[in-house]
Amino acid sequence: MFDFLDSPQYNLLGAFWLTVQLTVFSGIGALVWGTVLAGMRVSPVPVMRAFGTAYVNVVRNTPLTLIIVFTSLGLYNSLGITLGAEGDIESINFRLAVLGLAAYTATFVCEALRSGINTVGLGQAEAARALGLSFFQVLWSIVLPQAFRSVVAPLANVLIALTKNTTVAAAIGVAEAALLMKEMIENESDAILLVFAVFAFGFIVLTLPTGLVLGWLSKRVAVKR
Amino acid sequence: MSSVLYDTPGPRAKVRNVLYTVGFLVVLGAALYWVLRTLGDAGELEADKWSPFFTDSRVWTTFLLPGLVNTLKAAALAMAIALPLGAVLGIARLSDHAWVRSTAGAIVEFFRAIPVLLLMVFANEAYAMWTNVDSDVRPLYAVVTGLVLYNASVLAEVVRAGILSLPRGQTDAAQAIGMRKWQVMTFVLLPQAVTAMLPAIVSQLVVIVKDTALGGAVLGFSELLRQGDLITVNYSNPIAAYLFVGVLFIVLNFALTSGASWLERRIRQGRKSSGAVLGTEQLEELENVGPEPVTERGGQTDRT
């Protein structure tokens, strides 16, 4: 019944491994860029606040599919941007997909962090300012550490959404799980329910532990008030 | 103006802020210059790549507007089917009967954990195999099916959270005057829950509108993004075409987002219901699924 799984033609584990890699790399990118954006949105400089707000509103309202397709057709085909992976089309597409996913997911990270910054007690920042710390010192050593601890659960949800969103990379031919499923479902038309079940199971295996582990972590590190 | 993180600027802070502003503008300007120069070098800024959008009405009548109509059609269909289905699933999850509760729960959790794209691809092939849906409309059917399955389960959680956010006294009072279970639900709880959920439901539309683009890229459904691809084929101007498609999406979704937050403010001020409003903030957490029960943060208040 599951004999299609043994066919050397399909590299199921390889496809899911690529999904995991996409998730990890773009997750790191989104975390860094999202933190910078959140810093801009709460900064005392109006121009930076305006830029952060504009970026979040524009990118969040753009379909991820459009962003991913644009990285391939706009950035690579038209402008020749390869992100340092010359010649090898597979790794170029992979890097472009990571770029697109990170740029999109950063907006959600930024919004989660911003709501986390709002939960930090007023007295904390006031006390830090009374000690004479500058804005960056207040943000980096007092507010952000507490904000991060209180947004572990929302960030876990962002990470789970990111895991599912990596399937969009199939639109530019990154050989991750969704693309393999599309190929398998077209070839193995007598077993499409099984194929679908296998891939559905794969995604549940990827997302369920993430949610459980980070949910447990969020309770452990929560700031007691 | 003072905030949690910084004081009202004094003379030195003002100077520093001006320096930061100048520095940031220089960096931004340099980035913009680099983008424009790269575009210029690649010949993407030539007038004939951009002029079709202003001089050639066929770009709009043949491609962009029909694409927009298809996007809206798929989104509206998906919403119209997903909403009642989501309401039924959400209510079923609150049922007194364990088997109804667990069945609905399993369905909701399953479809929330699966990427929409997989659902669409599967639906497309399933329609091709087991039904005789015409291949012209099959992508539309597949896109709508995928969107309905996913969004119905998200909306089920919205409905459930909305009903759970109502004060317990509403149910008690209704039961005290002798209402049956279905009467409590249809006459007392649902009307209030729907009011509380309206902003969340409106902003779920943004998610649906964005996800229709998947159908264009993967299944060949002729929505806005796909029509943008066709423009690049005809005029070989990918940057311009995607920019226009992107702007259309952003304007549409920004209108929906603003509508949702306007509705949220209005309901919060009006206080016609129990005062419980499930805001757009909470919805974004719903959209980003987790196994955590969604009601945990339901009572959170905003602080700015």
CSV table of N, CA and C in Angstrom, one decimal, chain A residues 40 42-49 51 57-58 60-63 65-66 69-70 73-74 78-79 81 104 108 111 115 117-122 125-126 129 135-136 138-139 143 150 154 157-158 160-161 164 167-168 170-171 178 181-182 185-186 189-190 192-193 196 199-200 203-204 207-208 211-212 215 219, chain B residues 1-7 16-17 20-21 24-25 28 34-35 38-39 42 44 110-119 121-122 125-126 129-130 150 206 209-211 213-214 217-219 225 229 232 238-239 242-243 245-246 249-250 253-254 257 281 284-285 287-292 296-297 300 303-304:
chain,number,residue,atom,x,y,z
A,40,MET,N,13.0,50.0,15.9
A,40,MET,CA,12.7,51.2,15.2
A,40,MET,C,11.3,51.7,15.5
A,42,VAL,N,9.7,51.6,18.3
A,42,VAL,CA,9.5,52.2,19.6
A,42,VAL,C,10.6,53.3,19.8
A,43,SER,N,11.4,53.6,18.8
A,43,SER,CA,12.5,54.5,19.0
A,43,SER,C,12.1,56.0,19.1
A,44,PRO,N,12.9,56.8,19.7
A,44,PRO,CA,12.5,58.2,19.8
A,44,PRO,C,12.6,59.0,18.5
A,45,VAL,N,13.1,58.4,17.4
A,45,VAL,CA,13.4,59.1,16.2
A,45,VAL,C,12.1,58.9,15.2
A,46,PRO,N,11.4,60.0,14.9
A,46,PRO,CA,10.1,59.8,14.2
A,46,PRO,C,10.3,59.2,12.8
A,47,VAL,N,11.5,59.5,12.1
A,47,VAL,CA,11.7,58.9,10.8
A,47,VAL,C,11.8,57.4,10.9
A,48,MET,N,12.5,56.9,11.9
A,48,MET,CA,12.6,55.4,12.0
A,48,MET,C,11.3,54.8,12.4
A,49,ARG,N,10.5,55.5,13.2
A,49,ARG,CA,9.2,54.9,13.6
A,49,ARG,C,8.3,54.8,12.3
A,51,PHE,N,9.3,54.6,9.2
A,51,PHE,CA,9.8,53.6,8.3
A,51,PHE,C,9.3,52.2,8.8
A,57,ASN,N,3.2,47.6,7.6
A,57,ASN,CA,1.9,47.6,7.0
A,57,ASN,C,2.0,47.1,5.5
A,58,VAL,N,3.0,47.5,4.8
A,58,VAL,CA,3.1,47.2,3.4
A,58,VAL,C,3.4,45.7,3.3
A,60,ARG,N,3.1,43.2,5.4
A,60,ARG,CA,2.1,42.3,6.0
A,60,ARG,C,0.9,42.1,5.1
A,61,ASN,N,0.6,43.2,4.3
A,61,ASN,CA,-0.6,43.1,3.5
A,61,ASN,C,-0.3,42.6,2.1
A,62,THR,N,1.0,42.3,1.8
A,62,THR,CA,1.3,41.7,0.5
A,62,THR,C,1.3,40.2,0.7
A,63,PRO,N,0.7,39.4,-0.3
A,63,PRO,CA,0.7,38.0,-0.2
A,63,PRO,C,2.1,37.5,-0.2
A,65,THR,N,3.1,34.7,-1.4
A,65,THR,CA,3.4,34.2,-2.7
A,65,THR,C,4.0,35.2,-3.6
A,66,LEU,N,3.4,36.5,-3.6
A,66,LEU,CA,3.9,37.5,-4.4
A,66,LEU,C,5.4,37.9,-4.1
A,69,VAL,N,7.6,34.9,-5.3
A,69,VAL,CA,7.8,34.9,-6.8
A,69,VAL,C,8.6,36.1,-7.3
A,70,PHE,N,8.4,37.2,-6.6
A,70,PHE,CA,9.2,38.4,-6.9
A,70,PHE,C,10.7,38.2,-6.7
A,73,LEU,N,11.7,36.1,-9.9
A,73,LEU,CA,11.6,36.7,-11.2
A,73,LEU,C,12.1,38.2,-11.2
A,74,GLY,N,11.9,38.9,-10.1
A,74,GLY,CA,12.3,40.3,-10.1
A,74,GLY,C,13.8,40.4,-9.7
A,78,SER,N,15.6,39.5,-13.3
A,78,SER,CA,15.8,40.8,-13.9
A,78,SER,C,17.1,41.5,-13.4
A,79,LEU,N,17.3,41.4,-12.1
A,79,LEU,CA,18.4,42.2,-11.6
A,79,LEU,C,19.7,41.4,-11.4
A,81,ILE,N,20.4,39.3,-9.0
A,81,ILE,CA,20.9,39.2,-7.6
A,81,ILE,C,20.9,37.7,-7.2
A,104,TYR,N,9.1,38.6,5.2
A,104,TYR,CA,7.6,38.6,5.5
A,104,TYR,C,7.4,38.3,6.9
A,108,PHE,N,5.6,39.9,11.5
A,108,PHE,CA,4.9,39.2,12.6
A,108,PHE,C,5.7,39.2,13.9
A,111,GLU,N,5.6,42.7,15.4
A,111,GLU,CA,4.3,43.0,16.1
A,111,GLU,C,4.3,42.3,17.4
A,115,SER,N,4.1,44.1,21.2
A,115,SER,CA,3.1,43.8,22.2
A,115,SER,C,3.8,43.4,23.5
A,117,ILE,N,6.9,44.4,24.4
A,117,ILE,CA,7.4,45.6,25.0
A,117,ILE,C,6.4,46.3,25.9
A,118,ASN,N,5.1,46.3,25.4
A,118,ASN,CA,4.1,46.9,26.1
A,118,ASN,C,3.8,46.3,27.4
A,119,THR,N,4.1,45.0,27.6
A,119,THR,CA,3.8,44.3,28.8
A,119,THR,C,4.9,44.6,29.9
A,120,VAL,N,6.1,45.1,29.5
A,120,VAL,CA,7.1,45.4,30.5
A,120,VAL,C,6.7,46.5,31.4
A,121,GLY,N,6.9,46.4,32.7
A,121,GLY,CA,6.4,47.3,33.6
A,121,GLY,C,7.0,48.7,33.4
A,122,LEU,N,6.2,49.7,33.6
A,122,LEU,CA,6.6,51.1,33.4
A,122,LEU,C,7.8,51.4,34.3
A,125,ALA,N,11.5,50.6,33.0
A,125,ALA,CA,12.1,51.5,32.1
A,125,ALA,C,12.5,52.8,32.8
A,126,GLU,N,11.5,53.2,33.7
A,126,GLU,CA,11.8,54.5,34.4
A,126,GLU,C,13.0,54.3,35.3
A,129,ARG,N,16.1,54.5,33.3
A,129,ARG,CA,16.4,55.8,32.8
A,129,ARG,C,16.9,56.7,34.0
A,135,PHE,N,18.8,55.3,25.5
A,135,PHE,CA,17.6,54.6,24.9
A,135,PHE,C,18.0,53.1,24.6
A,136,PHE,N,19.2,53.0,23.9
A,136,PHE,CA,19.6,51.7,23.4
A,136,PHE,C,19.9,50.8,24.6
A,138,VAL,N,18.5,51.0,27.6
A,138,VAL,CA,17.3,50.6,28.2
A,138,VAL,C,16.6,49.5,27.4
A,139,LEU,N,16.6,49.7,26.1
A,139,LEU,CA,15.9,48.7,25.2
A,139,LEU,C,16.6,47.4,25.3
A,143,VAL,N,14.5,46.2,28.7
A,143,VAL,CA,13.2,46.0,28.2
A,143,VAL,C,13.1,44.7,27.3
A,150,SER,N,8.2,37.3,27.6
A,150,SER,CA,6.8,37.2,27.6
A,150,SER,C,6.1,36.9,26.3
A,154,PRO,N,3.6,33.7,21.6
A,154,PRO,CA,3.2,34.2,20.3
A,154,PRO,C,4.3,33.9,19.2
A,157,ASN,N,3.9,30.6,17.8
A,157,ASN,CA,2.9,30.6,16.8
A,157,ASN,C,3.4,31.1,15.5
A,158,VAL,N,4.2,32.2,15.5
A,158,VAL,CA,4.8,32.7,14.3
A,158,VAL,C,5.7,31.6,13.7
A,160,ILE,N,5.4,28.4,13.9
A,160,ILE,CA,4.6,27.3,13.3
A,160,ILE,C,4.0,27.8,12.0
A,161,ALA,N,3.5,29.1,12.0
A,161,ALA,CA,3.0,29.6,10.7
A,161,ALA,C,4.1,29.7,9.7
A,164,LYS,N,4.6,26.3,8.1
A,164,LYS,CA,3.6,26.0,7.1
A,164,LYS,C,3.9,26.9,5.8
A,167,THR,N,6.0,26.1,2.5
A,167,THR,CA,5.5,25.4,1.3
A,167,THR,C,5.4,26.4,0.1
A,168,VAL,N,5.2,27.7,0.4
A,168,VAL,CA,5.1,28.6,-0.7
A,168,VAL,C,6.3,28.7,-1.6
A,170,ALA,N,7.6,26.4,-2.9
A,170,ALA,CA,7.3,25.5,-4.1
A,170,ALA,C,7.1,26.4,-5.3
A,171,ALA,N,6.5,27.6,-5.1
A,171,ALA,CA,6.2,28.4,-6.3
A,171,ALA,C,7.4,28.8,-7.1
A,178,ALA,N,6.1,20.5,-0.2
A,178,ALA,CA,4.9,20.8,-1.0
A,178,ALA,C,5.1,20.5,-2.5
A,181,MET,N,5.1,16.8,-2.9
A,181,MET,CA,3.7,16.3,-2.8
A,181,MET,C,3.0,16.5,-4.1
A,182,LYS,N,3.2,17.7,-4.7
A,182,LYS,CA,2.5,18.0,-6.0
A,182,LYS,C,2.9,17.0,-7.1
A,185,ILE,N,1.6,13.4,-6.2
A,185,ILE,CA,0.1,13.3,-6.3
A,185,ILE,C,-0.3,13.2,-7.8
A,186,GLU,N,0.6,13.8,-8.6
A,186,GLU,CA,0.3,13.7,-10.1
A,186,GLU,C,0.6,12.4,-10.6
A,189,SER,N,-1.6,8.6,-9.0
A,189,SER,CA,-3.0,9.1,-8.9
A,189,SER,C,-3.9,8.0,-8.2
A,190,ASP,N,-3.4,6.8,-8.1
A,190,ASP,CA,-4.3,5.8,-7.4
A,190,ASP,C,-4.2,5.8,-5.9
A,192,ILE,N,-3.7,9.0,-4.0
A,192,ILE,CA,-3.5,10.4,-3.7
A,192,ILE,C,-3.9,10.6,-2.2
A,193,LEU,N,-4.9,9.9,-1.7
A,193,LEU,CA,-5.3,10.1,-0.3
A,193,LEU,C,-4.1,9.7,0.6
A,196,PHE,N,-1.4,12.3,0.4
A,196,PHE,CA,-1.8,13.5,1.2
A,196,PHE,C,-1.6,13.2,2.7
A,199,PHE,N,2.0,13.4,3.8
A,199,PHE,CA,2.5,14.8,3.9
A,199,PHE,C,1.8,15.6,5.1
A,200,ALA,N,0.5,15.3,5.3
A,200,ALA,CA,-0.2,16.0,6.4
A,200,ALA,C,0.5,15.5,7.7
A,203,PHE,N,3.8,17.3,8.4
A,203,PHE,CA,3.7,18.7,8.9
A,203,PHE,C,3.2,18.7,10.3
A,204,ILE,N,2.3,17.7,10.7
A,204,ILE,CA,1.9,17.7,12.1
A,204,ILE,C,3.1,17.3,13.0
A,207,THR,N,5.1,20.5,13.3
A,207,THR,CA,4.6,21.7,14.0
A,207,THR,C,4.2,21.4,15.5
A,208,LEU,N,3.7,20.2,15.7
A,208,LEU,CA,3.2,19.8,17.0
A,208,LEU,C,4.2,19.9,18.1
A,211,GLY,N,5.2,23.6,19.0
A,211,GLY,CA,4.2,24.2,19.8
A,211,GLY,C,4.3,23.8,21.3
A,212,LEU,N,4.4,22.4,21.5
A,212,LEU,CA,4.4,21.9,22.8
A,212,LEU,C,5.6,22.4,23.6
A,215,GLY,N,5.6,26.1,24.1
A,215,GLY,CA,4.5,26.4,25.1
A,215,GLY,C,5.0,26.1,26.5
A,219,LYS,N,6.0,29.1,29.7
A,219,LYS,CA,5.5,29.1,31.1
A,219,LYS,C,6.7,29.1,32.0
B,1,MET,N,6.6,65.0,23.9
B,1,MET,CA,6.0,63.7,23.9
B,1,MET,C,6.9,62.7,24.7
B,2,SER,N,6.3,62.1,25.7
B,2,SER,CA,7.1,61.1,26.4
B,2,SER,C,6.6,59.7,26.2
B,3,SER,N,7.4,58.7,26.4
B,3,SER,CA,7.0,57.3,26.3
B,3,SER,C,7.6,56.5,27.4
B,4,VAL,N,7.2,55.2,27.4
B,4,VAL,CA,7.8,54.3,28.5
B,4,VAL,C,9.3,54.3,28.3
B,5,LEU,N,9.8,54.3,27.1
B,5,LEU,CA,11.2,54.1,26.9
B,5,LEU,C,12.1,55.3,26.8
B,6,TYR,N,11.5,56.5,26.7
B,6,TYR,CA,12.4,57.7,26.6
B,6,TYR,C,11.6,58.9,27.1
B,7,ASP,N,12.4,59.8,27.6
B,7,ASP,CA,11.8,61.0,28.2
B,7,ASP,C,11.5,62.0,27.1
B,16,ARG,N,20.8,64.9,19.4
B,16,ARG,CA,21.1,63.5,19.1
B,16,ARG,C,20.0,62.9,18.1
B,17,ASN,N,18.7,63.2,18.4
B,17,ASN,CA,17.7,62.7,17.5
B,17,ASN,C,17.8,63.2,16.1
B,20,TYR,N,20.5,61.2,14.5
B,20,TYR,CA,20.0,59.8,14.2
B,20,TYR,C,19.1,60.0,12.9
B,21,THR,N,18.3,61.0,12.9
B,21,THR,CA,17.4,61.1,11.7
B,21,THR,C,18.2,61.3,10.4
B,24,PHE,N,19.9,58.0,9.6
B,24,PHE,CA,19.0,57.0,9.0
B,24,PHE,C,18.6,57.4,7.6
B,25,LEU,N,18.4,58.7,7.4
B,25,LEU,CA,18.0,59.1,6.0
B,25,LEU,C,19.1,58.9,5.0
B,28,LEU,N,19.0,55.2,4.3
B,28,LEU,CA,17.9,54.9,3.5
B,28,LEU,C,18.1,55.4,2.0
B,34,TRP,N,21.0,52.7,-4.5
B,34,TRP,CA,21.5,51.4,-5.0
B,34,TRP,C,20.4,50.6,-5.7
B,35,VAL,N,19.2,50.6,-5.2
B,35,VAL,CA,18.1,49.9,-5.8
B,35,VAL,C,17.8,50.5,-7.2
B,38,THR,N,20.7,49.8,-9.7
B,38,THR,CA,20.6,48.4,-10.2
B,38,THR,C,19.5,48.3,-11.2
B,39,LEU,N,18.3,48.8,-10.8
B,39,LEU,CA,17.2,48.8,-11.7
B,39,LEU,C,17.5,49.4,-13.1
B,42,ALA,N,19.8,47.4,-15.2
B,42,ALA,CA,19.2,46.3,-15.8
B,42,ALA,C,18.1,46.7,-16.8
B,44,GLU,N,15.4,48.3,-16.2
B,44,GLU,CA,14.0,48.2,-15.8
B,44,GLU,C,13.3,49.5,-15.6
B,110,PHE,N,-6.7,19.3,12.9
B,110,PHE,CA,-6.0,18.7,11.7
B,110,PHE,C,-5.9,19.8,10.6
B,111,PHE,N,-7.0,20.4,10.2
B,111,PHE,CA,-6.9,21.4,9.1
B,111,PHE,C,-6.1,22.6,9.4
B,112,ARG,N,-6.0,22.9,10.7
B,112,ARG,CA,-5.2,24.1,11.1
B,112,ARG,C,-3.7,23.8,11.0
B,113,ALA,N,-3.3,22.5,11.1
B,113,ALA,CA,-1.9,22.2,11.2
B,113,ALA,C,-1.3,21.9,9.8
B,114,ILE,N,-2.2,21.9,8.7
B,114,ILE,CA,-1.8,21.6,7.4
B,114,ILE,C,-1.6,22.9,6.6
B,115,PRO,N,-0.5,23.0,5.9
B,115,PRO,CA,-0.4,24.2,5.0
B,115,PRO,C,-1.5,24.3,4.0
B,116,VAL,N,-2.0,25.5,3.7
B,116,VAL,CA,-3.1,25.7,2.8
B,116,VAL,C,-2.8,25.1,1.4
B,117,LEU,N,-1.5,25.3,1.0
B,117,LEU,CA,-1.0,24.9,-0.3
B,117,LEU,C,-1.3,23.4,-0.5
B,118,LEU,N,-1.0,22.6,0.5
B,118,LEU,CA,-1.1,21.2,0.4
B,118,LEU,C,-2.6,20.9,0.2
B,119,LEU,N,-3.5,21.6,0.9
B,119,LEU,CA,-4.9,21.4,0.8
B,119,LEU,C,-5.4,21.7,-0.7
B,121,VAL,N,-3.5,21.8,-3.5
B,121,VAL,CA,-3.0,20.8,-4.4
B,121,VAL,C,-3.8,19.5,-4.4
B,122,PHE,N,-4.0,19.1,-3.2
B,122,PHE,CA,-4.8,17.8,-3.0
B,122,PHE,C,-6.2,18.0,-3.6
B,125,GLU,N,-6.2,17.8,-7.4
B,125,GLU,CA,-6.1,16.5,-8.0
B,125,GLU,C,-7.3,15.6,-7.7
B,126,ALA,N,-7.9,15.8,-6.5
B,126,ALA,CA,-9.1,15.0,-6.1
B,126,ALA,C,-10.2,15.3,-7.0
B,129,MET,N,-9.7,13.7,-10.3
B,129,MET,CA,-9.9,12.2,-10.3
B,129,MET,C,-11.3,11.8,-10.1
B,130,TRP,N,-12.0,12.3,-9.2
B,130,TRP,CA,-13.2,11.7,-8.7
B,130,TRP,C,-14.5,12.5,-9.1
B,150,TYR,N,-9.2,25.4,5.5
B,150,TYR,CA,-8.3,26.0,6.5
B,150,TYR,C,-9.0,27.1,7.3
B,206,VAL,N,-8.4,39.3,5.1
B,206,VAL,CA,-7.1,39.7,4.6
B,206,VAL,C,-6.3,38.4,4.3
B,209,VAL,N,-7.7,36.7,1.2
B,209,VAL,CA,-7.3,37.4,0.0
B,209,VAL,C,-5.8,37.1,-0.4
B,210,LYS,N,-5.0,37.2,0.7
B,210,LYS,CA,-3.6,36.9,0.4
B,210,LYS,C,-3.3,35.5,-0.1
B,211,ASP,N,-4.1,34.5,0.5
B,211,ASP,CA,-3.9,33.1,0.1
B,211,ASP,C,-4.4,32.7,-1.2
B,213,ALA,N,-3.5,34.1,-3.8
B,213,ALA,CA,-2.4,34.2,-4.7
B,213,ALA,C,-1.7,32.8,-4.9
B,214,LEU,N,-1.8,31.9,-3.8
B,214,LEU,CA,-1.2,30.6,-4.0
B,214,LEU,C,-1.8,29.9,-5.2
B,217,ALA,N,-0.1,31.0,-8.3
B,217,ALA,CA,1.3,30.6,-8.6
B,217,ALA,C,1.4,29.1,-8.8
B,218,VAL,N,0.6,28.3,-8.1
B,218,VAL,CA,0.8,26.9,-8.2
B,218,VAL,C,-0.2,26.1,-9.0
B,219,LEU,N,-1.5,26.6,-9.0
B,219,LEU,CA,-2.5,25.8,-9.8
B,219,LEU,C,-2.9,26.5,-11.1
B,225,LEU,N,-2.2,37.8,-9.1
B,225,LEU,CA,-0.8,37.6,-9.2
B,225,LEU,C,-0.5,36.9,-10.6
B,229,ASP,N,1.8,37.9,-13.9
B,229,ASP,CA,2.8,37.1,-14.6
B,229,ASP,C,2.6,37.2,-16.1
B,232,THR,N,4.0,40.3,-17.5
B,232,THR,CA,5.4,40.3,-17.8
B,232,THR,C,5.8,39.5,-19.0
B,238,PRO,N,8.9,42.7,-15.5
B,238,PRO,CA,8.5,42.1,-14.2
B,238,PRO,C,8.5,43.0,-13.0
B,239,ILE,N,9.5,43.9,-12.9
B,239,ILE,CA,9.5,44.8,-11.7
B,239,ILE,C,8.2,45.7,-11.7
B,242,TYR,N,4.9,43.5,-11.1
B,242,TYR,CA,4.7,43.0,-9.7
B,242,TYR,C,4.5,44.2,-8.8
B,243,LEU,N,5.1,45.3,-9.1
B,243,LEU,CA,4.9,46.5,-8.3
B,243,LEU,C,3.4,46.9,-8.3
B,245,VAL,N,0.8,44.9,-9.2
B,245,VAL,CA,0.0,43.9,-8.6
B,245,VAL,C,0.1,44.0,-7.0
B,246,GLY,N,1.3,44.2,-6.6
B,246,GLY,CA,1.5,44.4,-5.1
B,246,GLY,C,0.7,45.5,-4.6
B,249,PHE,N,-2.9,44.6,-4.2
B,249,PHE,CA,-3.1,43.8,-3.1
B,249,PHE,C,-3.1,44.6,-1.8
B,250,ILE,N,-2.0,45.4,-1.7
B,250,ILE,CA,-1.8,46.2,-0.4
B,250,ILE,C,-3.0,47.1,-0.2
B,253,ASN,N,-6.0,45.1,0.9
B,253,ASN,CA,-5.9,44.5,2.3
B,253,ASN,C,-5.8,45.6,3.3
B,254,PHE,N,-5.2,46.7,3.0
B,254,PHE,CA,-5.0,47.8,3.9
B,254,PHE,C,-6.4,48.4,4.2
B,257,THR,N,-8.0,45.9,6.6
B,257,THR,CA,-7.4,46.0,7.9
B,257,THR,C,-8.0,47.2,8.7
B,281,GLU,N,-5.8,41.8,17.0
B,281,GLU,CA,-4.5,41.4,17.6
B,281,GLU,C,-4.6,39.9,17.9
B,284,GLU,N,-4.6,37.5,14.9
B,284,GLU,CA,-3.3,37.2,14.3
B,284,GLU,C,-2.7,36.0,15.0
B,285,GLU,N,-2.9,35.9,16.3
B,285,GLU,CA,-2.4,34.7,17.0
B,285,GLU,C,-3.1,33.5,16.6
B,287,GLU,N,-4.4,33.0,13.6
B,287,GLU,CA,-4.0,32.7,12.3
B,287,GLU,C,-2.7,31.9,12.3
B,288,ASN,N,-1.8,32.3,13.3
B,288,ASN,CA,-0.6,31.5,13.4
B,288,ASN,C,-0.8,30.4,14.4
B,289,VAL,N,-1.2,29.3,13.9
B,289,VAL,CA,-1.8,28.3,14.7
B,289,VAL,C,-0.9,27.7,15.7
B,290,GLY,N,-1.4,27.3,16.9
B,290,GLY,CA,-0.6,26.6,17.8
B,290,GLY,C,-1.5,25.6,18.5
B,291,PRO,N,-1.0,24.6,19.2
B,291,PRO,CA,-1.9,23.7,19.9
B,291,PRO,C,-2.4,24.3,21.2
B,292,GLU,N,-1.8,25.5,21.6
B,292,GLU,CA,-2.3,26.2,22.8
B,292,GLU,C,-3.8,26.6,22.6
B,296,GLU,N,-6.7,31.5,26.1
B,296,GLU,CA,-5.8,31.9,27.2
B,296,GLU,C,-5.5,33.4,27.2
B,297,ARG,N,-5.3,34.0,26.1
B,297,ARG,CA,-5.0,35.4,26.0
B,297,ARG,C,-6.2,36.2,25.7
B,300,GLN,N,-6.9,39.6,27.5
B,300,GLN,CA,-5.8,40.6,27.6
B,300,GLN,C,-6.2,42.0,27.1
B,303,ARG,N,-2.2,48.0,26.2
B,303,ARG,CA,-1.6,49.1,26.9
B,303,ARG,C,-0.6,49.8,25.9
B,304,THR,N,-0.8,51.1,25.8
B,304,THR,CA,0.2,51.7,24.9
B,304,THR,C,0.9,52.8,25.6
